[in-house]
Every structure is written in C-alpha cells, then in structure tokens.
CSV table of C-alpha atoms in Angstrom, one decimal:
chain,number,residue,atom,x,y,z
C,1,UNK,CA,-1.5,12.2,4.9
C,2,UNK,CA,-3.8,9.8,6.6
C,3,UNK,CA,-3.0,6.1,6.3
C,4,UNK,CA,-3.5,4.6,2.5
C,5,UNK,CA,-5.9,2.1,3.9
C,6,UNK,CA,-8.1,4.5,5.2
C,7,UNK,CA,-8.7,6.7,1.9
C,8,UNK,CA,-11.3,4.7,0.6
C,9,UNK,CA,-12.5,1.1,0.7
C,10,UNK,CA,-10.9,0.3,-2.8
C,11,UNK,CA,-7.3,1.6,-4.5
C,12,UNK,CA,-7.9,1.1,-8.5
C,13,UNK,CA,-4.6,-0.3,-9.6
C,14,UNK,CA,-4.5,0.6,-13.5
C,15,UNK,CA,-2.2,0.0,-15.9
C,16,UNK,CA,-1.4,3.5,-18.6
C,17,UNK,CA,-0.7,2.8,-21.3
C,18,UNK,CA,-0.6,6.5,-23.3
C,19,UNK,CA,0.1,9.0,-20.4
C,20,UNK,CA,-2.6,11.5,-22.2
C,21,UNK,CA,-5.3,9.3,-20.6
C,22,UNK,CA,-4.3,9.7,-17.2
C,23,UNK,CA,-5.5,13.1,-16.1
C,24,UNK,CA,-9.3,12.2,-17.5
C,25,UNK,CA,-8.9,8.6,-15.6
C,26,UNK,CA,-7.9,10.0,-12.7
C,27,UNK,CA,-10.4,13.0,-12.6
C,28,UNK,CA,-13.0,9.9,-13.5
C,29,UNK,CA,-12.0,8.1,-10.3
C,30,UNK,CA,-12.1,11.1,-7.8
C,31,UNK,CA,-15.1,12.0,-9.3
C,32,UNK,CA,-16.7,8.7,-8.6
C,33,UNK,CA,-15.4,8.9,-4.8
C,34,UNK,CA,-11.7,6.9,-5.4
C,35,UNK,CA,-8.8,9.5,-4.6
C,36,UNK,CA,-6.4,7.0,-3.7
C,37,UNK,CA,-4.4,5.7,-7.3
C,38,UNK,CA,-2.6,3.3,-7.8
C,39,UNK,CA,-0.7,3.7,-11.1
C,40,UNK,CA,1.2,0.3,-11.8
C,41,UNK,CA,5.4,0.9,-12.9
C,42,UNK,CA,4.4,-1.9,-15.8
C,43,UNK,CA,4.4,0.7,-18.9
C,44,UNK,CA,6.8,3.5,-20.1
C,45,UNK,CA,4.0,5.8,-19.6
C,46,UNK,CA,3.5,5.0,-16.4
C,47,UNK,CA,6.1,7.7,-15.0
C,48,UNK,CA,4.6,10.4,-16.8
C,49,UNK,CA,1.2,9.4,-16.2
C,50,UNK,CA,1.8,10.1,-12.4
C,51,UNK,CA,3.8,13.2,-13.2
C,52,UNK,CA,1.1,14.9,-14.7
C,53,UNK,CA,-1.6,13.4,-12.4
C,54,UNK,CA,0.1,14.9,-9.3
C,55,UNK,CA,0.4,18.4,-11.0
C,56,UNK,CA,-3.2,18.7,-12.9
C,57,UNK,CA,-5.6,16.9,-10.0
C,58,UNK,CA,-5.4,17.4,-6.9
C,59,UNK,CA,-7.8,15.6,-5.1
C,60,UNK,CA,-6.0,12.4,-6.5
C,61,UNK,CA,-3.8,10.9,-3.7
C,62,UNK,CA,-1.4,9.1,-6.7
C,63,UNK,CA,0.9,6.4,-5.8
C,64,UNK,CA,3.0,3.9,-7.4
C,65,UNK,CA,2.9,-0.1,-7.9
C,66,UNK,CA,5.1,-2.9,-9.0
C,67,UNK,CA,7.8,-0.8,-7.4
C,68,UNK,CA,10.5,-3.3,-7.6
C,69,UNK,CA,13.7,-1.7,-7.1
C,70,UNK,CA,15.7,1.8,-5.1
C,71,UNK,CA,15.5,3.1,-8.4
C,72,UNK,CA,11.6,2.8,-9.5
C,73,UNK,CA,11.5,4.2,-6.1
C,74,UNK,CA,13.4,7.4,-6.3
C,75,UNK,CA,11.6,7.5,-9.6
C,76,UNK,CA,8.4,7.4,-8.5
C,77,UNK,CA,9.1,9.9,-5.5
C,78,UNK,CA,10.4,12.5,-8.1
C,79,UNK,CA,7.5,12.1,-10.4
C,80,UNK,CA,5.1,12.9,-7.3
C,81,UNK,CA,4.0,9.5,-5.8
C,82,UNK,CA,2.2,9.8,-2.5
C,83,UNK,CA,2.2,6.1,-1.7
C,84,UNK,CA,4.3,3.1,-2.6
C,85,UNK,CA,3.1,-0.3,-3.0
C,86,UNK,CA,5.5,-3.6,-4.4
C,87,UNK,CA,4.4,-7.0,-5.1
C,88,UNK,CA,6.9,-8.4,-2.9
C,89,UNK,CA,9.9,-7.1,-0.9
C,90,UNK,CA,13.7,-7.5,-0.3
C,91,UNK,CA,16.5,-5.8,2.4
C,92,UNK,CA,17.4,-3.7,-0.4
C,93,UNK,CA,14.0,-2.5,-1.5
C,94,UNK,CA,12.5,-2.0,2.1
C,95,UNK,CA,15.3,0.1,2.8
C,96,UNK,CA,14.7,2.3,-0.3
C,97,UNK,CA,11.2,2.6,0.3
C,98,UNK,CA,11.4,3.4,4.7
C,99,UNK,CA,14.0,6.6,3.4
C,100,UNK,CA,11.7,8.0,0.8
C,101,UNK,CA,9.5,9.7,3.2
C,102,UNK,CA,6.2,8.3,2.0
C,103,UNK,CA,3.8,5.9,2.9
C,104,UNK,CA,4.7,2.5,1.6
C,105,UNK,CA,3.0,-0.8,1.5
C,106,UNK,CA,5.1,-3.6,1.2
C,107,UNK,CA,3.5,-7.0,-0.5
C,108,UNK,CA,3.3,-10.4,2.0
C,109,UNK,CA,1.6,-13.8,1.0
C,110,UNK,CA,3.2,-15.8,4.3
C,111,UNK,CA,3.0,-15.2,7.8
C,112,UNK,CA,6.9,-16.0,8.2
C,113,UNK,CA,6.9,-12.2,5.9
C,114,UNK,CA,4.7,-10.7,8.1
C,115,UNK,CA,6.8,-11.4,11.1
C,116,UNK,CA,9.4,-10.5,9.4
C,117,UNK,CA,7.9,-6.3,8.5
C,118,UNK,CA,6.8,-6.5,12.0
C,119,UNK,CA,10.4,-7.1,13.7
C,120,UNK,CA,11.1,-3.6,11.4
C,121,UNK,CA,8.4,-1.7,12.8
C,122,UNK,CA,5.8,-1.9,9.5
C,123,UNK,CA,2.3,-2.4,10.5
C,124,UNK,CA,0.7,-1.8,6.9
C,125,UNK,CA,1.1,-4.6,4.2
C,126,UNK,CA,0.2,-5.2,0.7
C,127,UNK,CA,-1.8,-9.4,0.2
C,128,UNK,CA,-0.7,-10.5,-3.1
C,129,UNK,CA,-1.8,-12.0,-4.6
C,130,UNK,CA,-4.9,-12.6,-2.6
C,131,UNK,CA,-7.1,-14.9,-4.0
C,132,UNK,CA,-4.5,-17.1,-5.3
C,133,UNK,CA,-2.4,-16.9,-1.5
C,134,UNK,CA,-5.8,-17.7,0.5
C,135,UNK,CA,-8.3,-15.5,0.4
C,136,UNK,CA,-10.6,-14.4,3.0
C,137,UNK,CA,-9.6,-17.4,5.1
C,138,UNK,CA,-6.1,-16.9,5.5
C,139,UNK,CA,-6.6,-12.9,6.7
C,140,UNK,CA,-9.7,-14.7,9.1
C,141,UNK,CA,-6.6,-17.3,10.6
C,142,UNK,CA,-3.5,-14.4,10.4
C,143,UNK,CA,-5.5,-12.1,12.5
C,144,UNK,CA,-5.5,-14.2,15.5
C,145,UNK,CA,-2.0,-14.2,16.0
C,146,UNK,CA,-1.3,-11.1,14.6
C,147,UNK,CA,-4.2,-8.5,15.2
C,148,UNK,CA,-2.0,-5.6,15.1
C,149,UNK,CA,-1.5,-6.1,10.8
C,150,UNK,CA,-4.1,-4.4,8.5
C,151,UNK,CA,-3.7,-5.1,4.8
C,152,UNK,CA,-4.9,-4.0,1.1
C,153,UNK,CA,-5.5,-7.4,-0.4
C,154,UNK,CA,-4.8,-7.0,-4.5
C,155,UNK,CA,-5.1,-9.6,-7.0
C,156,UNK,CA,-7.9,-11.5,-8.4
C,157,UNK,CA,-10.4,-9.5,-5.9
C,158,UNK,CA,-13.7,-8.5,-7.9
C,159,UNK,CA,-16.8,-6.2,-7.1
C,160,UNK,CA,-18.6,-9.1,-5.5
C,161,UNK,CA,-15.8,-10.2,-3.5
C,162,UNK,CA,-14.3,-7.1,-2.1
C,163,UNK,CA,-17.1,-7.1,0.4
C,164,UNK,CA,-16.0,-10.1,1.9
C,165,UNK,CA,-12.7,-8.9,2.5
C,166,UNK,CA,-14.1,-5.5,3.8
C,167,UNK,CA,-16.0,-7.3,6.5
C,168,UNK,CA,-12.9,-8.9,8.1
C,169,UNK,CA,-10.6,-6.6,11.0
C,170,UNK,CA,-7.6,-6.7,9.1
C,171,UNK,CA,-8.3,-5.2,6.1
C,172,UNK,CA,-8.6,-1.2,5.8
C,173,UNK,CA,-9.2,-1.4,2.1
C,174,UNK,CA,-8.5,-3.6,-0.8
C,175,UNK,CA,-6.9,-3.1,-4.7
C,176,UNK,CA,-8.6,-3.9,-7.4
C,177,UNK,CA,-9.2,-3.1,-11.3
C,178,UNK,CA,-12.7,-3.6,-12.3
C,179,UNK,CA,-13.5,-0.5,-12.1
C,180,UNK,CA,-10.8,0.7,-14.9
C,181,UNK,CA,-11.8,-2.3,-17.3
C,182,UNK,CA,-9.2,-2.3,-20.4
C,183,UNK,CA,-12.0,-1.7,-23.2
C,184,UNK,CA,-13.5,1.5,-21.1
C,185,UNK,CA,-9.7,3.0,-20.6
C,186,UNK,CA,-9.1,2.5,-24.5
C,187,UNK,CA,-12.6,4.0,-25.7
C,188,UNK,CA,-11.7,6.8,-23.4
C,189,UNK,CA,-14.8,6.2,-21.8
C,190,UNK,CA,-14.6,8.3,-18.5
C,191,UNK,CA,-18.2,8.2,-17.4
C,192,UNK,CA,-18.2,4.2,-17.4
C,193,UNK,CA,-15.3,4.7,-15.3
C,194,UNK,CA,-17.1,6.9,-12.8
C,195,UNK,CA,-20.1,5.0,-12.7
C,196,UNK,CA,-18.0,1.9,-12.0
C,197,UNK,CA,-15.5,3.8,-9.5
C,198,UNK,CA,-19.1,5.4,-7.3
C,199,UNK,CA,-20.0,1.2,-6.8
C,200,UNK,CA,-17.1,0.9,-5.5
C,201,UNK,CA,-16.9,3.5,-3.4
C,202,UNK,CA,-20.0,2.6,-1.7
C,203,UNK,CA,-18.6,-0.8,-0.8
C,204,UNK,CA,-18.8,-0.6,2.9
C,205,UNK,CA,-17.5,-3.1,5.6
C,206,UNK,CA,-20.0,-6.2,5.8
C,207,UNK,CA,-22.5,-4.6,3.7
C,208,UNK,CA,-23.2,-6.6,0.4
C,209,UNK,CA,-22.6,-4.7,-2.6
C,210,UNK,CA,-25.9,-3.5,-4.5
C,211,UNK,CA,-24.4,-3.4,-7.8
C,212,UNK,CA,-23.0,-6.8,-7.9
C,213,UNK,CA,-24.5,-7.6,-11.3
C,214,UNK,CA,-23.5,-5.2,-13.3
C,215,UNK,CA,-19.6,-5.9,-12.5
C-alpha cells in the first residue's frame, strides 16, 4: 500500500470500547473521506474490533496503536492490521515491528531518536506527543537538519491546529480524535461522526480549516 502518511491528511486514533461499534465507526469514517484507522491496543475490544473491521469494510486501511510490545505486534498482524504505530520505541520492539511486513510508524519526541531510526534505514515517524514535545516549532527547526523525515504528529492536535501542522514539509498527515468524540461513539451516533470525519478530510496543506467552529 501507499505510504500511511499519504492516505489522508488526518488518521482518527479511537479508542473501542464494545467491538460491536467498530464496523459502523469505521464505515462512518470512510464514508466521511478517512480510510486510514487507527484503532488504539488500550481496550480488550480493541483486537476484535480490528478483526472484524478488516473482514466487513474494505475501504478501511485499519492499523494498530499503542503497540508496545513483539506480542501486541504479532497480534495485531493476525487480527489484520495494515499499519503499526507505538508511542515510543525500543531494540526489541523495532525489530518486531521491521519483520512483520507492514508499514510501521515508530513514535519520536527528540532529535537524538530521530537519528537514531535514521542510522536503521526508517524515514517515517510517529511525533508524540506533539503539542506537549513542541509543536509546530520543533518540526519548523528538525527539518532543517533533517529534511529527509516526514511525520504524523498525534497528541493534543485539534481541528484548528491540524492545519498548522499540514502546512509545514515534514508532515504527510497528522492523528487526531476529534472527530470520534467519546459521547458521539457511545450514542452510536454515526452521522456526527461522518460529518466530523468530511471536515477533516478537507483539511488541506496551508489552507485554514472552514469548519473551525464547530470542533
């Protein structure tokens, strides 16, 4: 498959909770213009819930967060992740996640990590958490020195920040959750989520969004 970062400007990370919800959520997202998924490994549903969305839609590209260990990865490969993506990263994990024959991202907050991926060949990183590592201005200062890294920045980004951090060089896409808010998902309300995931979908590279204020 194409790179992760190119699927769309945004990957919803959402967290399922009863794996019943997760074919309607999903078919809610691609619908809206979201294929790429990002179910979090934070819930014992959450196994299931990409089990069944890889078998019942596919036009969902589903992947697998908070992967934290070789055994959430084989786990997550088996239940039919496209795509991995972990908070952080160790020897032991990287390792686990290079052999599993899909894309991966791997999470960074420090340049000293970035170096680091880029001695092993890896190109493609996860920024989290953004805000709270820097923001927009430490992807501005990285990219000097390192031009050849693009990045999903995930964590604390909202509708009227992602913009910002579509305009700079280094990011193909960014992670986010507003568009899965936690009362929509429990009132099983699919169209909110559709009408949320089509903002974000518009959200274009230095283009402010036009639905800001109704995040």
């Amino acid at each position: 498959m194409t790179s992760v970062l190119d699927l769309a400007p945004v990957v919803p990370v959402v967290v399922i909770d009863d794996a019943v919800d997760a074919v309607p959520l999903a078919r809610a997202l691609v619908a809206g213009g979201l294929p790429a998924i990002e179910v979090t490994l934070r819930t014992p549903a959450a196994l299931d819930a990409i089990r069944a969305i890889a078998a019942e839609v596919p036009d969902a590209v589903v992947g697998a967060g908070t992967v934290l260990s070789p055994g959430t990865v084989t786990g997550s490969v088996a239940a039919g992740a496209r795509f991995l993506v972990s908070p952080g990263w160790s020897e032991r994990l990287l390792g686990s996640m290079r052999d599993s024959g899909v894309p991966f991202l791997p999470g960074v907050s420090t340049t000293s990590e970035v170096v680091t991926l880029l001695e092993r060949g890896i190109t493609e990183m996860k920024f989290f958490p953004a805000e709270a590592a820097g923001g927009t201005a430490y992807l501005k200062s990285v990219n000097g020195p390192l031009p050849q890294v693009r990045f999903c920045p995930t964590g604390g980004i909202s509708l009227s920040s992602a913009p910002s951090y579509l305009a700079l060089p280094n990011v193909g896409c960014v992670g986010g959750t507003w568009m899965v808010p936690a009362d929509a998902v429990a009132a099983r309300d699919w169209q909110r989520v559709e009408e949320l995931a089509r903002g974000a979908a518009g959200l274009r590279a230095g283009a402010p969004s036009a639905s800001a204020g109704r995040a």
